[in-house]
Amino acid sequence: MEFGLQFFPSVGPDEKSAGDYFAESLRIVDEADALNFKSVRIVEHYFRPYGGYSPNPIVFLAAAAMRTKKARLMTGAVLPVFNNPMKLAGEIGMLDAISGGRLDVGFARAFLPHEFARFGISVNESRGRFDEGIEQIRLLLEQETVSHDGKFHKLDRVSSLPRPTQTPRPPFWIAALATPESFEFAGRMGYSIMAIPLVGETLRPLLARYREAWKAAGHPGIGRVMLAFHMYCHESKQAAYEIARDPINKYLKAVVDSASEWDGELDSKDYPNYGKIIASLRAETFETQVEKSAIWVGDPKTLRETVAQYNADVGGFESASLQVNFHNLPYEQAITSARLFSKEVMPHVK
């Protein structure tokens, strides 16, 4: 199994300035190669403390590219629904060049109602804009000149520059939470999957549907799965719990607060189970997350056992993306945790 670093800012100016957050995050990135973390990943969100410090993953990853030599740079994920595909394709080509061909591109549908409202886009255009956006970006990266008559964007003999450094383009990933169709889409298209074991839904059948769709489409291998976890490693299990509990509970509250700002019914055509998912999130606490191994917190021995057992429980996955400086956790605690995990946990996980 490979391990990577994930950055998901969930703080506001009253807790930590953007300057301090990114300075600390990039200091952690400085050690990514030495600690054998294989990837660096960051999100795209807007407006609220939950994710709002990162409206453009490309900017952060360009800085990360200058501080690493081996780690893959991953968008986790960009949101086609809020972006023109021609602009995204150009930015992807640019970052692929800057990083020397180390870019992986993750795409997500977006799920926060307040973002749709502020961009003036209907939540019921989410699926259509997502599908069209990925297809147009794929064409722009793979082909020299592209014409495509989309519903939301029309391409008329467009040549995207810079051309990708990787051939025919950087690898694509699809972010998914609990919608079976998203897992099947990724498998059918031959894209990797990035998921979050956050809401308590069992991932095993969803990952099985992904692998089955991959195989049915005739793609070689079995696909590739990355799961994201909050991680805090300490020599003392009790101390790990005491340090991580409050920041993780605040993170969970921030998710619910952002996701609950819905103008109207909680369910829609493109998000038929939204209300159920929010209700599940609202019931989550640090303790429930630890119990189901949706977060990895403890001493090295506990974490070695947790990682191995969770891998078996979901039927196997290839990569874990670890959020080590969640909420307002101080830099020294975050980097000490990452170093200990690298030394005492990673070498023992097959």
Short mmCIF file of C-alpha atoms in Angstrom, two decimals, residues 18-211:
data_model
loop_
_atom_site.label_atom_id
_atom_site.label_comp_id
_atom_site.label_asym_id
_atom_site.label_seq_id
_atom_site.Cartn_x
_atom_site.Cartn_y
_atom_site.Cartn_z
CA ALA A 18 -4.20 31.56 5.20
CA GLY A 19 -0.54 32.59 5.24
CA ASP A 20 0.14 30.51 8.33
CA TYR A 21 -1.90 27.54 7.08
CA PHE A 22 -0.06 27.31 3.76
CA ALA A 23 3.36 28.01 5.28
CA GLU A 24 2.83 25.09 7.67
CA SER A 25 1.40 22.84 4.96
CA LEU A 26 4.32 23.48 2.62
CA ARG A 27 6.79 22.76 5.43
CA ILE A 28 5.13 19.36 5.71
CA VAL A 29 5.38 18.94 1.92
CA ASP A 30 9.12 19.64 2.23
CA GLU A 31 9.47 16.26 3.96
CA ALA A 32 7.15 14.25 1.71
CA ASP A 33 9.87 12.56 -0.33
CA ALA A 34 12.11 11.84 2.65
CA LEU A 35 9.21 10.30 4.58
CA ASN A 36 8.21 8.18 1.54
CA PHE A 37 4.81 9.78 0.99
CA LYS A 38 3.99 9.07 -2.64
CA SER A 39 1.52 11.88 -3.31
CA VAL A 40 0.45 15.38 -2.26
CA ARG A 41 -3.23 16.19 -2.68
CA ILE A 42 -5.50 19.20 -2.04
CA VAL A 43 -9.17 20.05 -2.54
CA GLU A 44 -11.22 22.71 -4.31
CA HIS A 45 -13.84 24.52 -2.22
CA TYR A 46 -15.09 28.07 -1.74
CA PHE A 47 -16.38 30.78 0.59
CA ARG A 48 -16.66 28.99 3.96
CA PRO A 49 -13.99 27.87 6.48
CA TYR A 50 -14.68 24.29 5.38
CA GLY A 51 -12.29 24.13 2.43
CA GLY A 52 -12.55 27.79 1.49
CA TYR A 53 -8.82 28.50 1.75
CA SER A 54 -8.31 26.32 -1.34
CA PRO A 55 -10.36 27.68 -4.28
CA ASN A 56 -7.70 26.47 -6.74
CA PRO A 57 -5.72 23.26 -6.10
CA ILE A 58 -3.42 24.05 -9.03
CA VAL A 59 -1.87 26.99 -7.17
CA PHE A 60 -0.90 24.96 -4.11
CA LEU A 61 0.32 22.01 -6.16
CA ALA A 62 2.57 24.26 -8.25
CA ALA A 63 4.27 25.31 -5.01
CA ALA A 64 4.41 21.67 -3.86
CA ALA A 65 6.03 20.70 -7.16
CA MET A 66 8.96 22.98 -6.34
CA ARG A 67 9.45 21.30 -2.94
CA THR A 68 9.37 17.67 -4.07
CA LYS A 69 11.14 15.54 -6.65
CA LYS A 70 9.25 12.24 -6.54
CA ALA A 71 5.79 12.70 -5.01
CA ARG A 72 2.81 12.81 -7.39
CA LEU A 73 0.79 16.03 -7.33
CA MET A 74 -2.96 15.32 -7.13
CA THR A 75 -6.05 17.48 -7.40
CA GLY A 76 -8.43 16.01 -4.90
CA ALA A 77 -10.48 17.21 -6.60
CA VAL A 78 -11.17 19.93 -9.17
CA LEU A 79 -14.84 20.74 -9.78
CA PRO A 80 -15.90 20.91 -13.46
CA VAL A 81 -19.29 22.29 -12.44
CA PHE A 82 -17.70 25.63 -11.42
CA ASN A 83 -14.99 25.80 -14.10
CA ASN A 84 -14.75 26.28 -17.83
CA PRO A 85 -13.20 23.05 -19.22
CA MET A 86 -10.95 25.03 -21.58
CA LYS A 87 -9.45 26.91 -18.63
CA LEU A 88 -9.03 23.73 -16.58
CA ALA A 89 -7.38 21.87 -19.44
CA GLY A 90 -4.83 24.67 -19.86
CA GLU A 91 -4.09 24.78 -16.13
CA ILE A 92 -3.68 21.00 -16.06
CA GLY A 93 -1.22 21.12 -18.95
CA MET A 94 0.71 23.91 -17.26
CA LEU A 95 1.01 22.09 -13.91
CA ASP A 96 1.96 18.85 -15.65
CA ALA A 97 4.85 20.74 -17.29
CA ILE A 98 5.92 22.52 -14.09
CA SER A 99 5.97 19.23 -12.16
CA GLY A 100 7.86 17.33 -14.85
CA GLY A 101 4.92 15.03 -15.57
CA ARG A 102 3.98 14.23 -11.95
CA LEU A 103 0.34 15.36 -12.05
CA ASP A 104 -2.72 13.20 -11.35
CA VAL A 105 -6.10 14.88 -11.87
CA GLY A 106 -9.01 14.07 -9.58
CA PHE A 107 -12.50 15.30 -10.50
CA ALA A 108 -15.54 15.68 -8.22
CA ARG A 109 -19.16 16.72 -8.69
CA ALA A 110 -19.22 19.19 -5.76
CA PHE A 111 -21.75 18.69 -2.99
CA LEU A 112 -22.06 21.88 -0.95
CA PRO A 113 -25.34 23.73 -1.59
CA HIS A 114 -23.93 27.16 -0.74
CA GLU A 115 -21.32 26.85 -3.50
CA PHE A 116 -23.97 26.11 -6.14
CA ALA A 117 -26.08 29.02 -4.88
CA ARG A 118 -23.24 31.54 -4.93
CA PHE A 119 -22.10 30.49 -8.41
CA GLY A 120 -25.71 30.65 -9.60
CA ILE A 121 -25.73 27.04 -10.82
CA SER A 122 -28.54 24.57 -10.15
CA VAL A 123 -27.64 21.50 -8.11
CA ASN A 124 -29.62 19.55 -10.70
CA GLU A 125 -27.01 20.44 -13.32
CA SER A 126 -24.31 18.78 -11.24
CA ARG A 127 -24.23 15.44 -13.02
CA GLY A 128 -24.55 16.91 -16.51
CA ARG A 129 -21.81 19.50 -16.02
CA PHE A 130 -19.54 16.91 -14.40
CA ASP A 131 -19.88 14.35 -17.20
CA GLU A 132 -19.54 16.95 -19.95
CA GLY A 133 -16.65 18.72 -18.27
CA ILE A 134 -14.54 15.60 -17.83
CA GLU A 135 -15.16 14.51 -21.40
CA GLN A 136 -14.23 17.89 -22.85
CA ILE A 137 -11.10 18.11 -20.70
CA ARG A 138 -10.11 14.60 -21.78
CA LEU A 139 -10.52 15.54 -25.44
CA LEU A 140 -8.61 18.80 -25.04
CA LEU A 141 -5.69 16.99 -23.40
CA GLU A 142 -5.60 13.99 -25.74
CA GLN A 143 -6.24 15.70 -29.08
CA GLU A 144 -4.48 18.57 -30.81
CA THR A 145 -7.69 20.25 -32.02
CA VAL A 146 -11.12 19.68 -30.52
CA SER A 147 -14.69 20.50 -31.53
CA HIS A 148 -17.45 19.41 -29.15
CA ASP A 149 -21.05 20.62 -29.05
CA GLY A 150 -21.82 20.41 -25.35
CA LYS A 151 -24.90 21.55 -23.51
CA PHE A 152 -22.96 23.87 -21.20
CA HIS A 153 -19.77 24.62 -23.17
CA LYS A 154 -19.13 24.46 -26.91
CA LEU A 155 -15.66 23.87 -28.30
CA ASP A 156 -14.97 25.03 -31.84
CA ARG A 157 -11.59 23.87 -33.16
CA VAL A 158 -9.87 24.53 -29.83
CA SER A 159 -6.20 23.66 -29.30
CA SER A 160 -5.28 23.61 -25.61
CA LEU A 161 -1.84 24.80 -24.50
CA PRO A 162 0.41 23.79 -22.89
CA ARG A 163 0.14 20.25 -24.20
CA PRO A 164 0.37 17.59 -21.45
CA THR A 165 3.85 16.40 -20.53
CA GLN A 166 2.48 12.90 -19.87
CA THR A 167 1.20 10.86 -22.80
CA PRO A 168 -1.60 10.97 -23.70
CA ARG A 169 -2.53 12.96 -20.55
CA PRO A 170 -2.21 12.83 -16.74
CA PRO A 171 -4.10 9.96 -15.03
CA PHE A 172 -7.73 10.74 -14.13
CA TRP A 173 -9.38 9.99 -10.77
CA ILE A 174 -13.06 10.24 -9.79
CA ALA A 175 -14.02 11.36 -6.28
CA ALA A 176 -16.97 9.43 -4.87
CA LEU A 177 -18.71 9.18 -1.50
CA ALA A 178 -21.64 6.76 -1.47
CA THR A 179 -23.28 6.83 -4.91
CA PRO A 180 -22.92 3.45 -6.68
CA GLU A 181 -23.23 5.08 -10.10
CA SER A 182 -20.08 7.16 -9.44
CA PHE A 183 -18.05 4.05 -8.64
CA GLU A 184 -19.39 2.26 -11.71
CA PHE A 185 -18.71 5.28 -13.96
CA ALA A 186 -15.07 5.42 -12.85
CA GLY A 187 -14.57 1.71 -13.45
CA ARG A 188 -16.28 1.77 -16.84
CA MET A 189 -14.17 4.71 -18.03
CA GLY A 190 -10.90 3.23 -16.77
CA TYR A 191 -10.36 6.00 -14.21
CA SER A 192 -9.02 5.54 -10.69
CA ILE A 193 -11.29 6.19 -7.71
CA MET A 194 -10.77 8.40 -4.63
CA ALA A 195 -13.24 7.91 -1.79
CA ILE A 196 -13.81 8.96 1.82
CA PRO A 197 -14.99 6.45 4.46
CA LEU A 198 -16.69 9.27 6.38
CA VAL A 199 -20.41 8.67 6.64
CA GLY A 200 -20.36 5.08 7.82
CA GLU A 201 -21.48 3.53 4.56
CA THR A 202 -19.65 0.28 3.93
CA LEU A 203 -17.19 0.72 1.10
CA ARG A 204 -16.71 -2.95 0.33
CA PRO A 205 -19.71 -3.34 -2.04
CA LEU A 206 -19.01 0.04 -3.65
CA LEU A 207 -15.39 -0.85 -4.35
CA ALA A 208 -16.54 -4.23 -5.64
CA ARG A 209 -18.86 -2.47 -8.10
CA TYR A 210 -15.94 -0.32 -9.22
CA ARG A 211 -13.71 -3.36 -9.81
#
